[in-house]
């Protein structure tokens, strides 16, 4: 089983990146065939249509998504939506090659607002790609991260459960 962790924030010092690096390390401890796409590292082109030339970084990220069996997707909430950088990344994905994959969602906000709206939007995006989504998303607020570390032990446990339960969901007979 191939796992891909996606950090959907384009910000260099993103708290989403901290959250998803934790998810990546835990997922990798469970399955060595785990990769990480971190949108804060840049290199993903803007989608301009199907017949354009794109960077190797962009094409590799799209390939990693289409080849992975499990997606663990993290996004910040920006203006009541998931990040536009994350949406842009999914413009490169062919929905015909993603049916039957499984996704888990982790959402980060500056305060306790908008989580279910963004979960709904991300679930709709996953549905378009025919991806089964773990219904138990993890919601975190920025104050749970200090000095590049998750400080809330309950949230660490919930993130680990998200990984475990999403992998279990993916391993069930289809």
mmCIF file of C-alpha atoms in Angstrom:
data_model
loop_
_atom_site.group_PDB
_atom_site.id
_atom_site.type_symbol
_atom_site.label_atom_id
_atom_site.label_comp_id
_atom_site.label_asym_id
_atom_site.label_seq_id
_atom_site.Cartn_x
_atom_site.Cartn_y
_atom_site.Cartn_z
ATOM 1 C CA UNK A 1 0.000 0.000 0.000
ATOM 2 C CA UNK A 2 1.339 3.425 -0.970
ATOM 3 C CA UNK A 3 0.606 6.408 1.262
ATOM 4 C CA UNK A 4 0.928 10.063 0.347
ATOM 5 C CA UNK A 5 0.817 12.869 2.905
ATOM 6 C CA UNK A 6 -0.026 16.303 1.498
ATOM 7 C CA UNK A 7 0.566 19.559 3.370
ATOM 8 C CA UNK A 8 -1.722 22.021 1.601
ATOM 9 C CA UNK A 9 -0.377 25.349 2.838
ATOM 10 C CA UNK A 10 1.902 27.421 0.598
ATOM 11 C CA UNK A 11 3.323 29.365 3.582
ATOM 12 C CA UNK A 12 6.989 28.718 4.391
ATOM 13 C CA UNK A 13 6.410 28.659 8.173
ATOM 14 C CA UNK A 14 2.996 27.020 8.017
ATOM 15 C CA UNK A 15 1.448 25.375 11.049
ATOM 16 C CA UNK A 16 -0.250 23.014 8.594
ATOM 17 C CA UNK A 17 3.226 21.853 7.612
ATOM 18 C CA UNK A 18 4.009 21.070 11.281
ATOM 19 C CA UNK A 19 0.772 19.089 11.601
ATOM 20 C CA UNK A 20 1.360 17.142 8.400
ATOM 21 C CA UNK A 21 5.027 16.432 9.113
ATOM 22 C CA UNK A 22 3.809 14.778 12.327
ATOM 23 C CA UNK A 23 1.312 12.763 10.248
ATOM 24 C CA UNK A 24 4.056 11.877 7.757
ATOM 25 C CA UNK A 25 6.471 10.634 10.421
ATOM 26 C CA UNK A 26 3.775 8.514 12.048
ATOM 27 C CA UNK A 27 2.507 7.125 8.720
ATOM 28 C CA UNK A 28 6.085 6.316 7.649
ATOM 29 C CA UNK A 29 6.587 4.392 10.913
ATOM 30 C CA UNK A 30 3.554 2.295 9.932
ATOM 31 C CA UNK A 31 4.394 1.943 6.252
ATOM 32 C CA UNK A 32 7.810 2.709 4.727
ATOM 33 C CA UNK A 33 6.166 3.313 1.327
ATOM 34 C CA UNK A 34 5.038 6.786 2.407
ATOM 35 C CA UNK A 35 5.809 10.023 0.567
ATOM 36 C CA UNK A 36 5.312 13.687 1.454
ATOM 37 C CA UNK A 37 4.185 16.540 -0.797
ATOM 38 C CA UNK A 38 4.729 19.841 0.976
ATOM 39 C CA UNK A 39 3.233 22.801 -0.892
ATOM 40 C CA UNK A 40 5.204 25.261 1.246
ATOM 41 C CA UNK A 41 8.349 24.105 -0.548
ATOM 42 C CA UNK A 42 7.068 25.566 -3.809
ATOM 43 C CA UNK A 43 7.770 24.209 -7.246
ATOM 44 C CA UNK A 44 4.165 23.373 -8.136
ATOM 45 C CA UNK A 45 3.154 25.256 -11.263
ATOM 46 C CA UNK A 46 -0.178 26.956 -11.739
ATOM 47 C CA UNK A 47 -2.451 24.760 -13.785
ATOM 48 C CA UNK A 48 -2.792 26.222 -17.305
ATOM 49 C CA UNK A 49 -4.484 23.369 -19.130
ATOM 50 C CA UNK A 50 -3.737 19.806 -20.163
ATOM 51 C CA UNK A 51 -1.434 20.506 -23.117
ATOM 52 C CA UNK A 52 1.149 22.647 -21.344
ATOM 53 C CA UNK A 53 4.671 21.865 -20.158
ATOM 54 C CA UNK A 54 5.046 21.709 -16.375
ATOM 55 C CA UNK A 55 8.015 21.377 -14.040
ATOM 56 C CA UNK A 56 9.364 18.021 -12.951
ATOM 57 C CA UNK A 57 8.287 18.836 -9.367
ATOM 58 C CA UNK A 58 4.704 19.379 -10.507
ATOM 59 C CA UNK A 59 4.594 16.230 -12.594
ATOM 60 C CA UNK A 60 6.155 14.136 -9.810
ATOM 61 C CA UNK A 61 3.604 15.407 -7.257
ATOM 62 C CA UNK A 62 0.740 14.553 -9.623
ATOM 63 C CA UNK A 63 2.236 11.115 -10.272
ATOM 64 C CA UNK A 64 2.648 10.491 -6.529
ATOM 65 C CA UNK A 65 -0.998 11.369 -5.941
ATOM 66 C CA UNK A 66 -2.269 9.125 -8.706
ATOM 67 C CA UNK A 67 -0.068 6.207 -7.599
ATOM 68 C CA UNK A 68 -0.866 6.400 -3.874
ATOM 69 C CA UNK A 69 -3.578 4.208 -2.384
ATOM 70 C CA UNK A 70 -4.057 6.461 0.644
ATOM 71 C CA UNK A 71 -4.054 10.249 0.768
ATOM 72 C CA UNK A 72 -3.607 12.023 4.095
ATOM 73 C CA UNK A 73 -4.480 15.598 3.247
ATOM 74 C CA UNK A 74 -3.924 18.600 5.484
ATOM 75 C CA UNK A 75 -5.170 22.084 4.747
ATOM 76 C CA UNK A 76 -5.411 25.399 6.513
ATOM 77 C CA UNK A 77 -8.620 27.373 6.400
ATOM 78 C CA UNK A 78 -8.197 30.524 4.330
ATOM 79 C CA UNK A 79 -11.268 32.741 3.932
ATOM 80 C CA UNK A 80 -13.644 29.858 4.774
ATOM 81 C CA UNK A 81 -12.083 27.536 2.177
ATOM 82 C CA UNK A 82 -9.211 25.092 1.929
ATOM 83 C CA UNK A 83 -6.089 26.566 0.381
ATOM 84 C CA UNK A 84 -6.033 27.533 -3.287
ATOM 85 C CA UNK A 85 -2.592 25.900 -3.533
ATOM 86 C CA UNK A 86 -4.202 22.565 -2.641
ATOM 87 C CA UNK A 87 -6.996 23.077 -5.158
ATOM 88 C CA UNK A 88 -4.403 23.958 -7.809
ATOM 89 C CA UNK A 89 -2.490 20.733 -7.101
ATOM 90 C CA UNK A 90 -5.616 18.668 -7.707
ATOM 91 C CA UNK A 91 -6.121 20.342 -11.107
ATOM 92 C CA UNK A 92 -3.278 18.134 -12.360
ATOM 93 C CA UNK A 93 -4.986 14.898 -11.293
ATOM 94 C CA UNK A 94 -6.917 12.675 -13.675
ATOM 95 C CA UNK A 95 -10.076 11.555 -11.891
ATOM 96 C CA UNK A 96 -10.113 8.396 -14.005
ATOM 97 C CA UNK A 97 -7.012 7.143 -12.191
ATOM 98 C CA UNK A 98 -8.127 7.789 -8.611
ATOM 99 C CA UNK A 99 -11.298 5.741 -8.120
ATOM 100 C CA UNK A 100 -11.229 3.572 -5.013
ATOM 101 C CA UNK A 101 -8.440 5.396 -3.191
ATOM 102 C CA UNK A 102 -8.937 6.419 0.437
ATOM 103 C CA UNK A 103 -8.349 9.797 2.080
ATOM 104 C CA UNK A 104 -8.052 11.150 5.599
ATOM 105 C CA UNK A 105 -8.386 14.872 6.290
ATOM 106 C CA UNK A 106 -6.715 17.170 8.815
ATOM 107 C CA UNK A 107 -7.784 20.815 8.953
ATOM 108 C CA UNK A 108 -6.068 23.687 10.727
ATOM 109 C CA UNK A 109 -7.534 27.101 11.560
ATOM 110 C CA UNK A 110 -6.572 30.125 13.616
ATOM 111 C CA UNK A 111 -9.752 29.709 15.680
ATOM 112 C CA UNK A 112 -12.701 27.389 16.195
ATOM 113 C CA UNK A 113 -14.657 28.323 13.101
ATOM 114 C CA UNK A 114 -15.301 26.875 9.663
ATOM 115 C CA UNK A 115 -14.055 23.335 10.204
ATOM 116 C CA UNK A 116 -17.162 21.500 9.022
ATOM 117 C CA UNK A 117 -17.524 23.816 6.011
ATOM 118 C CA UNK A 118 -13.979 23.060 4.858
ATOM 119 C CA UNK A 119 -14.359 19.351 5.624
ATOM 120 C CA UNK A 120 -17.474 19.346 3.436
ATOM 121 C CA UNK A 121 -15.632 21.097 0.588
ATOM 122 C CA UNK A 122 -12.673 18.719 0.807
ATOM 123 C CA UNK A 123 -15.006 15.711 0.957
ATOM 124 C CA UNK A 124 -16.785 16.995 -2.162
ATOM 125 C CA UNK A 125 -13.415 17.296 -3.910
ATOM 126 C CA UNK A 126 -12.532 13.737 -2.870
ATOM 127 C CA UNK A 127 -15.937 12.563 -4.088
ATOM 128 C CA UNK A 128 -15.263 14.053 -7.519
ATOM 129 C CA UNK A 129 -12.115 11.921 -7.650
ATOM 130 C CA UNK A 130 -14.148 8.884 -6.487
ATOM 131 C CA UNK A 131 -12.083 8.677 -3.314
ATOM 132 C CA UNK A 132 -13.537 7.175 -0.143
ATOM 133 C CA UNK A 133 -13.036 9.664 2.673
ATOM 134 C CA UNK A 134 -12.589 8.793 6.341
ATOM 135 C CA UNK A 135 -15.529 10.595 8.007
ATOM 136 C CA UNK A 136 -13.460 11.382 11.119
ATOM 137 C CA UNK A 137 -11.423 14.437 10.164
ATOM 138 C CA UNK A 138 -9.035 16.022 12.647
ATOM 139 C CA UNK A 139 -9.546 19.692 13.466
ATOM 140 C CA UNK A 140 -6.732 21.683 15.037
ATOM 141 C CA UNK A 141 -6.224 25.325 15.928
ATOM 142 C CA UNK A 142 -2.970 27.230 15.547
ATOM 143 C CA UNK A 143 -2.575 27.638 19.312
ATOM 144 C CA UNK A 144 -1.978 23.867 19.560
ATOM 145 C CA UNK A 145 1.376 24.375 17.814
ATOM 146 C CA UNK A 146 4.277 26.173 19.494
ATOM 147 C CA UNK A 147 7.856 26.487 18.250
ATOM 148 C CA UNK A 148 7.254 24.081 15.389
ATOM 149 C CA UNK A 149 5.787 21.335 17.605
ATOM 150 C CA UNK A 150 2.284 20.093 18.345
ATOM 151 C CA UNK A 151 1.810 20.772 22.059
ATOM 152 C CA UNK A 152 -1.619 19.212 22.517
ATOM 153 C CA UNK A 153 -1.199 15.495 23.297
ATOM 154 C CA UNK A 154 -4.860 14.751 22.537
ATOM 155 C CA UNK A 155 -4.394 16.133 19.023
ATOM 156 C CA UNK A 156 -1.306 13.979 18.493
ATOM 157 C CA UNK A 157 -3.409 10.964 19.458
ATOM 158 C CA UNK A 158 -6.201 12.037 17.101
ATOM 159 C CA UNK A 159 -3.755 12.475 14.215
ATOM 160 C CA UNK A 160 -2.354 8.987 14.836
ATOM 161 C CA UNK A 161 -5.900 7.600 14.920
ATOM 162 C CA UNK A 162 -6.625 9.359 11.620
ATOM 163 C CA UNK A 163 -3.654 7.597 10.034
ATOM 164 C CA UNK A 164 -4.520 4.203 11.549
ATOM 165 C CA UNK A 165 -8.219 4.384 10.700
ATOM 166 C CA UNK A 166 -7.628 5.641 7.158
ATOM 167 C CA UNK A 167 -5.146 2.821 6.493
ATOM 168 C CA UNK A 168 -7.652 0.332 7.923
ATOM 169 C CA UNK A 169 -10.403 1.758 5.726
ATOM 170 C CA UNK A 170 -8.130 1.453 2.688
ATOM 171 C CA UNK A 171 -7.254 -2.169 3.466
ATOM 172 C CA UNK A 172 -10.848 -3.379 3.611
ATOM 173 C CA UNK A 173 -12.111 -5.422 0.678
ATOM 174 C CA UNK A 174 -13.614 -3.253 -2.018
#
